[in-house]
Tab-separated table of C-alpha atoms in Angstrom:
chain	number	residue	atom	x	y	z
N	1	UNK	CA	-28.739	8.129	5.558
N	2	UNK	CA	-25.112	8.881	5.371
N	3	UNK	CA	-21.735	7.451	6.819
N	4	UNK	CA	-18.058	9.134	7.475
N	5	UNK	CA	-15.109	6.195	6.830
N	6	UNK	CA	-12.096	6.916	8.460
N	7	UNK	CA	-8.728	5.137	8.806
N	8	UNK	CA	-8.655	4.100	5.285
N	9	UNK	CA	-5.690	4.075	3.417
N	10	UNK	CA	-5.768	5.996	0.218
N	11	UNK	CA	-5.745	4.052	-2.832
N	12	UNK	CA	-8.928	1.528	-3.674
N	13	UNK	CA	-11.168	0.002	-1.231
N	14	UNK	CA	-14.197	-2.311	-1.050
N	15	UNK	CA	-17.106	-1.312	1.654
N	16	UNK	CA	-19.779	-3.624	2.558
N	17	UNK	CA	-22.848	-2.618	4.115
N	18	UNK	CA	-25.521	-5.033	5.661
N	19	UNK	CA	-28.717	-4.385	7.125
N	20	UNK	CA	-30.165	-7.807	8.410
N	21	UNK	CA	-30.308	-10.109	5.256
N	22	UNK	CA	-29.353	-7.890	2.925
N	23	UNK	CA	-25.667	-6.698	1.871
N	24	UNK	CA	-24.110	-5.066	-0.662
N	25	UNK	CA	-21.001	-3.620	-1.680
N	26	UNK	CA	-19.217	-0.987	-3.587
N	27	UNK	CA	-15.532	-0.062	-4.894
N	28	UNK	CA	-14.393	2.841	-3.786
N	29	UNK	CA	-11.532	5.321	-4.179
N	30	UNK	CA	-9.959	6.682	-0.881
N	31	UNK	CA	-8.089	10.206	-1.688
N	32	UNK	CA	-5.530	11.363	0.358
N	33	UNK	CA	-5.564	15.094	2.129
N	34	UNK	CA	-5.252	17.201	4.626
N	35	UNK	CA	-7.220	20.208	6.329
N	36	UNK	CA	-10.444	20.664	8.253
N	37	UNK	CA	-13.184	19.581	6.079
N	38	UNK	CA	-16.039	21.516	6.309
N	39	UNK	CA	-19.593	19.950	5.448
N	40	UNK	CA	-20.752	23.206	4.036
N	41	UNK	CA	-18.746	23.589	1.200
N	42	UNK	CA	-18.626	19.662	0.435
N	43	UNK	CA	-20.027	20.254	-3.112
N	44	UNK	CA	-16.266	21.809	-3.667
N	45	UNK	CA	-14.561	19.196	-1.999
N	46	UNK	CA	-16.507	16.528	-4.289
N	47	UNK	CA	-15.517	19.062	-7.292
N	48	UNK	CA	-11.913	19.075	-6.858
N	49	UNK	CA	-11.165	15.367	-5.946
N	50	UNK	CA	-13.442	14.511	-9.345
N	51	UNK	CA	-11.566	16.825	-11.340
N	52	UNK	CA	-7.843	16.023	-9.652
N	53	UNK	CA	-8.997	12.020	-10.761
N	54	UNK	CA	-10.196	13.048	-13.696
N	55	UNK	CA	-7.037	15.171	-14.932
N	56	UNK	CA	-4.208	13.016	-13.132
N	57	UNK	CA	-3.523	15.618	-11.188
N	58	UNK	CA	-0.440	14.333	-8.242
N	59	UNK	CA	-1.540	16.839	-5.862
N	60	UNK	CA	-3.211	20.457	-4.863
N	61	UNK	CA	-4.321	22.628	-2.599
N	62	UNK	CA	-7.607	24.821	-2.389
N	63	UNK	CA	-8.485	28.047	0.263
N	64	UNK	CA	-11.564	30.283	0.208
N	65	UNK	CA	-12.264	32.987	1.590
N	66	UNK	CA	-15.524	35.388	2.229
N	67	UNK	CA	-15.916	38.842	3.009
N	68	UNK	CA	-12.068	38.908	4.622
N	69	UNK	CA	-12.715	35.247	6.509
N	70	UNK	CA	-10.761	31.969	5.648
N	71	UNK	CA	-13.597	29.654	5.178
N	72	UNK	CA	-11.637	26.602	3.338
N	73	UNK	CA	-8.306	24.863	3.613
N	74	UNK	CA	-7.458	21.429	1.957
N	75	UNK	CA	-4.416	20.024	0.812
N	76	UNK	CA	-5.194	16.922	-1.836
N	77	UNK	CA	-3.092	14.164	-3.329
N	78	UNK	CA	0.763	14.148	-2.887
N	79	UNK	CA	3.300	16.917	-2.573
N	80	UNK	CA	5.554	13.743	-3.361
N	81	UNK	CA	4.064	11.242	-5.187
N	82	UNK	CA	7.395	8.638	-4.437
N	83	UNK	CA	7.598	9.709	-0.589
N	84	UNK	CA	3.527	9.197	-0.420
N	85	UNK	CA	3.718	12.955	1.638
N	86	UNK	CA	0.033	14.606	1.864
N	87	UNK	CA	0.878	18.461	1.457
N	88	UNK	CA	0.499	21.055	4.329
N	89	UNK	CA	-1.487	24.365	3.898
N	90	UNK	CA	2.091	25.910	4.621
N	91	UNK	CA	3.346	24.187	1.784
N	92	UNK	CA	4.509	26.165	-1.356
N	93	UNK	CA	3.535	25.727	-5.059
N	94	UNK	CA	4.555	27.136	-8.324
N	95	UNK	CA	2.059	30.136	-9.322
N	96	UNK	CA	3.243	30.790	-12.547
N	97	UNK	CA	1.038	33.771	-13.874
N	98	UNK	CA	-0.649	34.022	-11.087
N	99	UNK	CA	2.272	36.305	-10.214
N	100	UNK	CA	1.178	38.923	-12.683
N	101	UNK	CA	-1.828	40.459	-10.580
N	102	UNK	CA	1.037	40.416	-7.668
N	103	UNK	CA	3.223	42.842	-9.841
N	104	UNK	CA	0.234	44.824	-10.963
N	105	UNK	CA	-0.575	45.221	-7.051
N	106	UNK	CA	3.021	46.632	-6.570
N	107	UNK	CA	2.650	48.874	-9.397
N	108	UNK	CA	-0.780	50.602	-8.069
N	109	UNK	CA	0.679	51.136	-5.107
N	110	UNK	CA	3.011	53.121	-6.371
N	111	UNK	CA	0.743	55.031	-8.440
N	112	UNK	CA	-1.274	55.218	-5.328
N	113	UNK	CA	1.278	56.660	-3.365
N	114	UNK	CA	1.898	59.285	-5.992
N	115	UNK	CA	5.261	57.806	-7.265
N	116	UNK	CA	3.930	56.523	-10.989
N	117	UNK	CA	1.401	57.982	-13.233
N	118	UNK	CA	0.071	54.864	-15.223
N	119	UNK	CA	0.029	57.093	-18.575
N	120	UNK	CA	3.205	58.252	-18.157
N	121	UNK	CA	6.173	56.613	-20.741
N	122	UNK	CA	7.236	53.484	-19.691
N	123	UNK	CA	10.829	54.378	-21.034
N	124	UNK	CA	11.538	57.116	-18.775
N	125	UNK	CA	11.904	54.751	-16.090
N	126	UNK	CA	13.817	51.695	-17.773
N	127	UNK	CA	17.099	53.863	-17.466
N	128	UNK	CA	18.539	51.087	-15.964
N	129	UNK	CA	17.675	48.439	-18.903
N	130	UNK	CA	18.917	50.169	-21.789
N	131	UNK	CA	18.230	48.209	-25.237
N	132	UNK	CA	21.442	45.815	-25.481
N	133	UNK	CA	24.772	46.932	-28.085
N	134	UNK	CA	23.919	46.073	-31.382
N	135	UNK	CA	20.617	46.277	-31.221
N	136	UNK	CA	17.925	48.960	-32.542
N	137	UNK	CA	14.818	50.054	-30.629
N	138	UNK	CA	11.449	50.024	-32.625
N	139	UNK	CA	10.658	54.315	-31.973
N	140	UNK	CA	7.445	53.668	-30.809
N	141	UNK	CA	8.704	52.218	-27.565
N	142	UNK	CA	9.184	55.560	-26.622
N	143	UNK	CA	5.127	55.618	-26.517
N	144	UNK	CA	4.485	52.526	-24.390
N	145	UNK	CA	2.511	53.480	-21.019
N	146	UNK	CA	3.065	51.720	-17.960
N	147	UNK	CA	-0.985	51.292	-18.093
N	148	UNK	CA	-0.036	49.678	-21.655
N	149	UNK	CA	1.871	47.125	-20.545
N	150	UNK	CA	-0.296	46.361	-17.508
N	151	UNK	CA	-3.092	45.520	-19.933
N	152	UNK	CA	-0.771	43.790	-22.458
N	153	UNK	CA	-1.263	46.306	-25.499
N	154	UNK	CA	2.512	47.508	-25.632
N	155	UNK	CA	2.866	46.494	-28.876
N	156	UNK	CA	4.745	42.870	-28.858
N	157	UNK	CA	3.503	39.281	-29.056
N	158	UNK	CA	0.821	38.298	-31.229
N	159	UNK	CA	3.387	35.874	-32.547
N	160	UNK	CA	5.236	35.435	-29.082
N	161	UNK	CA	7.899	37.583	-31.215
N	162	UNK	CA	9.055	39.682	-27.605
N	163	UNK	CA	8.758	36.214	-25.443
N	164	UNK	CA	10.705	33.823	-27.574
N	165	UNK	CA	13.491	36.120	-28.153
N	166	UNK	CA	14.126	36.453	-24.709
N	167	UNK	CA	13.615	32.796	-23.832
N	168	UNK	CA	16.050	32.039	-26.458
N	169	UNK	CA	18.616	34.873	-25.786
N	170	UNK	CA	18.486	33.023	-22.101
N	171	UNK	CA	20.123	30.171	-23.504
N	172	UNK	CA	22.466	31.611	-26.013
N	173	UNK	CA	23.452	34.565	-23.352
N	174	UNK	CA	23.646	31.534	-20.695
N	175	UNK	CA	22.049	33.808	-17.714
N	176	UNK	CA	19.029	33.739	-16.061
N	177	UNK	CA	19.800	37.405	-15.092
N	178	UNK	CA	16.365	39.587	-14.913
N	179	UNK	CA	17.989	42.805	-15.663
N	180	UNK	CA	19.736	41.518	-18.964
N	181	UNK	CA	16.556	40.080	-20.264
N	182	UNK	CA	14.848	43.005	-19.683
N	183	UNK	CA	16.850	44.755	-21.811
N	184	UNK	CA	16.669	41.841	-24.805
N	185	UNK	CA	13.361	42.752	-25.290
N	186	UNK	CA	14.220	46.440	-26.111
N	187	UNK	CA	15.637	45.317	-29.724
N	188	UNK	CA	12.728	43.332	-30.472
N	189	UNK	CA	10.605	45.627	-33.064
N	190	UNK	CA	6.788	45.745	-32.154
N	191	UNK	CA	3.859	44.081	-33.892
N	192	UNK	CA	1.575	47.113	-33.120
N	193	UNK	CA	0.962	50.403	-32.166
N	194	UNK	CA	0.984	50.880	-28.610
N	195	UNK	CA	-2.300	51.028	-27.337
N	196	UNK	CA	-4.121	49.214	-30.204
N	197	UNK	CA	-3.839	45.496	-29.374
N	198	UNK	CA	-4.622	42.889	-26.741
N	199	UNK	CA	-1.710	40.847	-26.782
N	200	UNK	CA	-0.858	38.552	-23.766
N	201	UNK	CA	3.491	38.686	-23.024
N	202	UNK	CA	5.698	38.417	-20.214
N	203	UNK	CA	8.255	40.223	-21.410
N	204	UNK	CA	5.437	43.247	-20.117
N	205	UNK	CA	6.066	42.405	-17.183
N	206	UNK	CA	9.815	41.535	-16.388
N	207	UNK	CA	9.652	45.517	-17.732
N	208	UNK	CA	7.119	46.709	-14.864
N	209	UNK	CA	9.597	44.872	-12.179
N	210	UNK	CA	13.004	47.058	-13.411
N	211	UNK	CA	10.178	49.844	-12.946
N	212	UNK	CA	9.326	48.948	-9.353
N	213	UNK	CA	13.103	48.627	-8.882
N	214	UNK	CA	13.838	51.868	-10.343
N	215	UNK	CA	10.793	53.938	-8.703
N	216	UNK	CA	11.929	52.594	-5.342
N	217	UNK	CA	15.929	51.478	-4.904
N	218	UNK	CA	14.943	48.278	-4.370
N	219	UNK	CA	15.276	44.823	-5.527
N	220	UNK	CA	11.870	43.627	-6.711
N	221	UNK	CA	11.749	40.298	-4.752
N	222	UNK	CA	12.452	42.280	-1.358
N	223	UNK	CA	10.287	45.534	-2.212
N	224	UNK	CA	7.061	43.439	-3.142
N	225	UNK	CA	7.678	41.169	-0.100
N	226	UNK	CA	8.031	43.750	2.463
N	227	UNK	CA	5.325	46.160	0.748
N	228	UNK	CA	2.829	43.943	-1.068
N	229	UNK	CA	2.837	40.663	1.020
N	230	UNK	CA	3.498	42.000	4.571
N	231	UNK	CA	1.065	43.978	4.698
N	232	UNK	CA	-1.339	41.554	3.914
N	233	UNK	CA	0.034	38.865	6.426
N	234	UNK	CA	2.236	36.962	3.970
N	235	UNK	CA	5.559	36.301	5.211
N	236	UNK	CA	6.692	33.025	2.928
N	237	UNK	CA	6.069	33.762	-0.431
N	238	UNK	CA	9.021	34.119	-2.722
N	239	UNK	CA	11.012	34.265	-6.105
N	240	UNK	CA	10.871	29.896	-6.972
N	241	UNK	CA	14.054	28.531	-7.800
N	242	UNK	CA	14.878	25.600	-10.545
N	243	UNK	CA	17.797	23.373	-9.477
N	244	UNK	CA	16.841	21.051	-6.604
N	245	UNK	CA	19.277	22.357	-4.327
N	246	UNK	CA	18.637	25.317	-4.044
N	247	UNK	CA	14.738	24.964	-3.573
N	248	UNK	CA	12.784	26.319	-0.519
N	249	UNK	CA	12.046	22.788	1.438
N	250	UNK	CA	8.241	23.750	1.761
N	251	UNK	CA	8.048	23.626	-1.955
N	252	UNK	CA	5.785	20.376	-3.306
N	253	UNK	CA	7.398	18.995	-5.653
N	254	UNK	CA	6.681	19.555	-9.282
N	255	UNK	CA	5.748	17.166	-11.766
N	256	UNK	CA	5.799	17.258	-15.883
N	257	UNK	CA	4.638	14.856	-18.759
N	258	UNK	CA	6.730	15.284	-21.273
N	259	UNK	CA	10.082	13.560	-21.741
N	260	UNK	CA	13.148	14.328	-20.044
N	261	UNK	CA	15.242	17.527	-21.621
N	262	UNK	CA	18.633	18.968	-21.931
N	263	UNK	CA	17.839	21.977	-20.072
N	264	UNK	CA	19.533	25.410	-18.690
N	265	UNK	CA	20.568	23.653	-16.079
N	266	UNK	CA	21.394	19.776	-17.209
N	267	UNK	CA	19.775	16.885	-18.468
N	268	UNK	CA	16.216	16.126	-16.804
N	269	UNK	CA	12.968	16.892	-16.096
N	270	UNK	CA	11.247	19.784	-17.611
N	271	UNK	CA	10.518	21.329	-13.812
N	272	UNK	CA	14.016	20.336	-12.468
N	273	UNK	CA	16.396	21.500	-15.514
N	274	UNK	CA	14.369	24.189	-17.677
N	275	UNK	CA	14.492	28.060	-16.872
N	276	UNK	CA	11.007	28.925	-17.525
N	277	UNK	CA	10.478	30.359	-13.343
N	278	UNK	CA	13.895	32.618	-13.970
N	279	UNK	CA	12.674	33.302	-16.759
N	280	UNK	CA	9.627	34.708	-15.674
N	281	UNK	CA	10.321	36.844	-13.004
N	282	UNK	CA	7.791	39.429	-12.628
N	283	UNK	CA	5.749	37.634	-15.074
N	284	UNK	CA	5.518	34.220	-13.526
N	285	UNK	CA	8.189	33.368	-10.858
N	286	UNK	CA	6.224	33.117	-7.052
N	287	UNK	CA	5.937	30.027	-5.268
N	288	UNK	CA	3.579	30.439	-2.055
N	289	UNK	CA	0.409	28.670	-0.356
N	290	UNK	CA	-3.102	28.674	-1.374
N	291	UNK	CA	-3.000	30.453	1.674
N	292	UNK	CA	-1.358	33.413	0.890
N	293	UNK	CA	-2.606	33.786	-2.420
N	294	UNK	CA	-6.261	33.527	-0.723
N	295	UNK	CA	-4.680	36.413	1.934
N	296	UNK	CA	-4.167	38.404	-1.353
N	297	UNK	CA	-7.543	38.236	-2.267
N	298	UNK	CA	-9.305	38.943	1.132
N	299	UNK	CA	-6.957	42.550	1.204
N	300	UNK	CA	-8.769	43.546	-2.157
N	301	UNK	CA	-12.477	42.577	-1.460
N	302	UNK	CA	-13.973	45.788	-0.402
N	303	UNK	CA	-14.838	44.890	3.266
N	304	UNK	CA	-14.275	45.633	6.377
N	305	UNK	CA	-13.170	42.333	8.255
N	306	UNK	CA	-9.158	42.862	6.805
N	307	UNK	CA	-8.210	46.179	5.316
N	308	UNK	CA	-7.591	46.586	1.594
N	309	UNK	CA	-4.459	46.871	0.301
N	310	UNK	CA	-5.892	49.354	-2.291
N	311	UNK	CA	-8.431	52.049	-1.935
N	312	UNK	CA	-11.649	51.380	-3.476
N	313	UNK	CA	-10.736	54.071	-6.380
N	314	UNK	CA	-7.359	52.421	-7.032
N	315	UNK	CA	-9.229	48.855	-6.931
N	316	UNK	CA	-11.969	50.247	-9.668
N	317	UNK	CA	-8.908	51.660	-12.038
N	318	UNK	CA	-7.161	48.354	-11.699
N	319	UNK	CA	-10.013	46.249	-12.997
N	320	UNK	CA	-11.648	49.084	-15.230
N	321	UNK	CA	-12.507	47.967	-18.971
N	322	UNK	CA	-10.341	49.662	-21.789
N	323	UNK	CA	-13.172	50.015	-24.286
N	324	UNK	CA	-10.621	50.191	-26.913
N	325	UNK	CA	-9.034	47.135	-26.099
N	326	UNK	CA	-12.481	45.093	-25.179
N	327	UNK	CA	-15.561	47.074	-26.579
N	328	UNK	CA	-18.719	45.565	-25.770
N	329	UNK	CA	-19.406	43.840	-22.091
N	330	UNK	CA	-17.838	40.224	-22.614
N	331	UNK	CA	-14.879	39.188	-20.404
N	332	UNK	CA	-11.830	41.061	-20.706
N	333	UNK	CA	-8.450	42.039	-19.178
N	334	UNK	CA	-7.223	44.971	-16.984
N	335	UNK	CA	-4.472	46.121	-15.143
N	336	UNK	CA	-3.512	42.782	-14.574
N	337	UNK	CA	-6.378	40.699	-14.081
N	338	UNK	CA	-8.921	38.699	-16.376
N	339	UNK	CA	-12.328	40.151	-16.031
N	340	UNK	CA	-14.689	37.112	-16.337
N	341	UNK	CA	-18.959	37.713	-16.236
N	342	UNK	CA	-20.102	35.741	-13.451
N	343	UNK	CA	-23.555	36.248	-11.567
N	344	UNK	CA	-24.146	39.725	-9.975
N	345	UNK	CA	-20.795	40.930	-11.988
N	346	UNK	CA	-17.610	39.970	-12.433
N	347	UNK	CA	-15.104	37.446	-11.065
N	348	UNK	CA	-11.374	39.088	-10.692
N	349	UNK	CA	-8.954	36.311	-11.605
N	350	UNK	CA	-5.983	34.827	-13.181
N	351	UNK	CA	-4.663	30.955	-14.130
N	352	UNK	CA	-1.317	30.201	-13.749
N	353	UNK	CA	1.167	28.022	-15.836
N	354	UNK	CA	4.684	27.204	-14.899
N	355	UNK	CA	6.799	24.085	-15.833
N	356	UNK	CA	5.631	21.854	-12.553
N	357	UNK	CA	2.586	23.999	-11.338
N	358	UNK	CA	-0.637	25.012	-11.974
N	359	UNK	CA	-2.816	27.538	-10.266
N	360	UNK	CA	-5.768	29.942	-10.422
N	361	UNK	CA	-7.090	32.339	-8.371
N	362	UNK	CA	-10.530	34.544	-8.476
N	363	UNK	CA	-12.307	36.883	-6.376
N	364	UNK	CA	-16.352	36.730	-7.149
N	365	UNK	CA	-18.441	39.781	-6.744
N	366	UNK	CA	-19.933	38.789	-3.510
N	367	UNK	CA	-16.644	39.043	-1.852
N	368	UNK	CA	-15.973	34.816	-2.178
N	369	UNK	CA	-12.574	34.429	-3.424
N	370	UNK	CA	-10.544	31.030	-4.373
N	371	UNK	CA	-6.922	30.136	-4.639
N	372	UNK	CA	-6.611	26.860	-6.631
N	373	UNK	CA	-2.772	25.404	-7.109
N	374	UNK	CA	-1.804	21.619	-8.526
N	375	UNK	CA	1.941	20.657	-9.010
N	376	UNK	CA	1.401	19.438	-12.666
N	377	UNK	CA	2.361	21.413	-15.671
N	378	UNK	CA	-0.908	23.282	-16.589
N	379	UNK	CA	-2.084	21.857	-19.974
N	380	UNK	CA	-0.670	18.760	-18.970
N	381	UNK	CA	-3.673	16.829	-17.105
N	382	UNK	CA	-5.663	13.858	-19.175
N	383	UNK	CA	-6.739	15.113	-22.282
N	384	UNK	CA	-4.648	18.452	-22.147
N	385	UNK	CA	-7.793	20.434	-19.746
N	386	UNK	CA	-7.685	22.369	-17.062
N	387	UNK	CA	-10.096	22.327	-13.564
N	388	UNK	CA	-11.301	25.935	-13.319
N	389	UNK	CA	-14.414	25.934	-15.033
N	390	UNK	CA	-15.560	23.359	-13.262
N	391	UNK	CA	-14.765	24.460	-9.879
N	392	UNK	CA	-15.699	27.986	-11.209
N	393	UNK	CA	-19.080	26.738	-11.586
N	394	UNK	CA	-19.764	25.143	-8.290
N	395	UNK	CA	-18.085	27.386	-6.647
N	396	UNK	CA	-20.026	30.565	-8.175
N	397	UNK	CA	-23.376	28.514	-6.732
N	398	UNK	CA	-22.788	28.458	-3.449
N	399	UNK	CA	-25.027	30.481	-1.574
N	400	UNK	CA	-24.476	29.747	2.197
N	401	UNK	CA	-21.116	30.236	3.966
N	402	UNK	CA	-19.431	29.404	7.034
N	403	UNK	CA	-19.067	32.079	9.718
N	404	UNK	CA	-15.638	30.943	10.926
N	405	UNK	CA	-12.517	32.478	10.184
N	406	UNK	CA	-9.455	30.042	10.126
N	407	UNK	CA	-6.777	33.146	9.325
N	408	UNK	CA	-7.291	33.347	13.438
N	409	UNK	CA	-7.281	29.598	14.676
């Protein structure tokens, strides 16, 4: 036998249940959230309350969808732990890299549309980032591909020498300016070859957005809103913002463990005074609802309920193994996206870390896709984890799925 409780108040409770002369009772916790909760998939509900408890996590927000449908929306835990507010679906989290499959969409649709070639030099459209006075330009950059630093094997970074110089020229410099960082990273010599080595940078991928702005006349922010997001049905996603102020009032608010800083912009919390989101740009800097990020994923799933954003040829180059990067047939990383073996194939994904947020997002091979976002620091949860492979797991066992579509209610 079962039993639904309702009109608890979140926090602890006791229950007591009695059945003639016999009663018992039992301590439970009551978890606050939002959405329509759907019996189905209550083996991921379970999993993302147990791991939210078990991390410390203040608050988050999960959507699935299959083949095109919305099957999932819940909100979890606080968007404001003080003001006790339950987040909305509409409400707006910090994606960190999450944002880096979102730039790698923009840039195959450009190649799509016959505008970039992805092994064509990189350099011949920076024109507009030139490598800053003073400074000398390692001549192999003249070899990095656009396809190179999609897949993170421009040559930077196996010592984070590309990312901390530009982090700390933000500081010194004292601007958060895209375009001048871009070209910071120009005087930085490389590590490697281009081509030769997987190594993970942002810096990639402030370059690939002064490419989108150069390829089209636009500013990166507008052109990947209006060409990118729109045409999936995303209309608030945006560039997040640090200082308090200025923040979009949909955005949760973000939380941090460590102690208070002296920051770009002050004294304070991590979240609320550090630069990392400017910083990141292209790399890192979208805030937006599990929503939209599970919008993205229906628009690249191969069926016919939504249309692709992609064609099915520009969706197999994106995610196609570089066997010199990643011989064999273990995980690996793309134009954009970590590769991970799952059954029947592999699961299209990417975490997320920003100061104050926490997300992931995967597409399984049976057209099931997640967005998972938490307003914590990733890394920062009890005992330093994260929640994907957990959720990963139950989520890859699900076999039966709702055949409701909540994009249309």
């Amino acid at each position: 036998a079962g039993a639904t409780l309702t009109g608890l108040t979140p926090g602890q409770a006791t229950v007591r249940a009695t059945s003639g002369a016999l009663s018992t009772t039992a301590a439970i916790t009551v978890f606050p959230g939002a959405g329509v909760r759907v019996p189905m998939l209550s083996r991921l509900d379970s999993v993302v309350i147990s791991e939210m408890i078990r991390l410390g996590e203040p608050g988050g927000a999960v959507a699935v969808v299959k083949d095109g449908r919305l099957v999932f929306s819940r909100t979890y835990g606080y968007a404001d732990s003080a003001a006790k507010r339950i987040p909305t679906q509409f409400d707006k989290w910090r994606i960190g890299s999450a944002t880096k499959p979102l730039t790698a969409l923009g840039i195959m649709k450009l190649v799509q549309n016959g505008q970039l070639t992805l092994d064509e030099p990189a350099a011949a459209r920076l024109g507009a980032v030139p490598v800053l006075p003073g400074k000398t330009q390692d001549p192999r950059f003249a070899n990095i591909t656009i396809r190179q630093l999609l897949n993170h094997s421009a040559g930077w970074n196996p010592n984070r020498n590309v990312d901390d110089s530009v982090f700390a020229y933000l500081y010194t410099a004292a601007t958060v300016d895209p375009i001048q960082l871009s070209r910071v990273g120009r005087g930085v010599p490389l590590v490697n070859d281009p081509g030769t080595v997987h190594a993970y940078t942002n810096y990639a991928y402030l370059l690939l957005g002064r490419i989108i702005e150069q390829v089209t006349g636009q500013n990166y922010q507008a052109w990947m809103q209006a060409n990118v997001l729109a045409p999936v049905g995303i209309g608030g996603m945006k560039l997040g913002v640090t200082p308090i102020a200025q923040r979009d009032p949909l955005e949760v608010v973000p939380y941090d463990r460590r102690a208070s800083t002296v920051g770009f912009y002050g004294v304070g919390s991590w979240p609320n005074v550090g630069a990392a989101q400017e910083y990141a740009e292209a790399a890192g800097q979208w805030i937006g609802s599990s929503m939209d990020l599970a919008r993205v994923l229906a628009a690249l799933d191969g069926n016919a309920t939504r249309p692709d954003l992609l064609s099915a040829g520009s969706l197999s180059t994106m995610w196609t193994r570089s066997a010199v990067l990643f011989p064999g047939s273990g995980n690996y990383y793309s134009l954009g996206w970590e590769n991970t073996a799952v059954t029947g194939g592999f699961a299209r994904e990417h975490p997320g870390g920003q100061d104050g947020g926490d997300s992931w997002i995967s597409l399984f091979p049976n057209g099931a896709g997640i967005a998972v976002q938490f307003n914590l620091t990733r890394g920062q949860g009890n005992g330093g984890g994260t929640a994907e492979a957990a959720i990963r797991s139950v989520f890859g066992s699900i076999s039966t799925w709702p055949a409701f579509d909540l994009f249309t209610q």
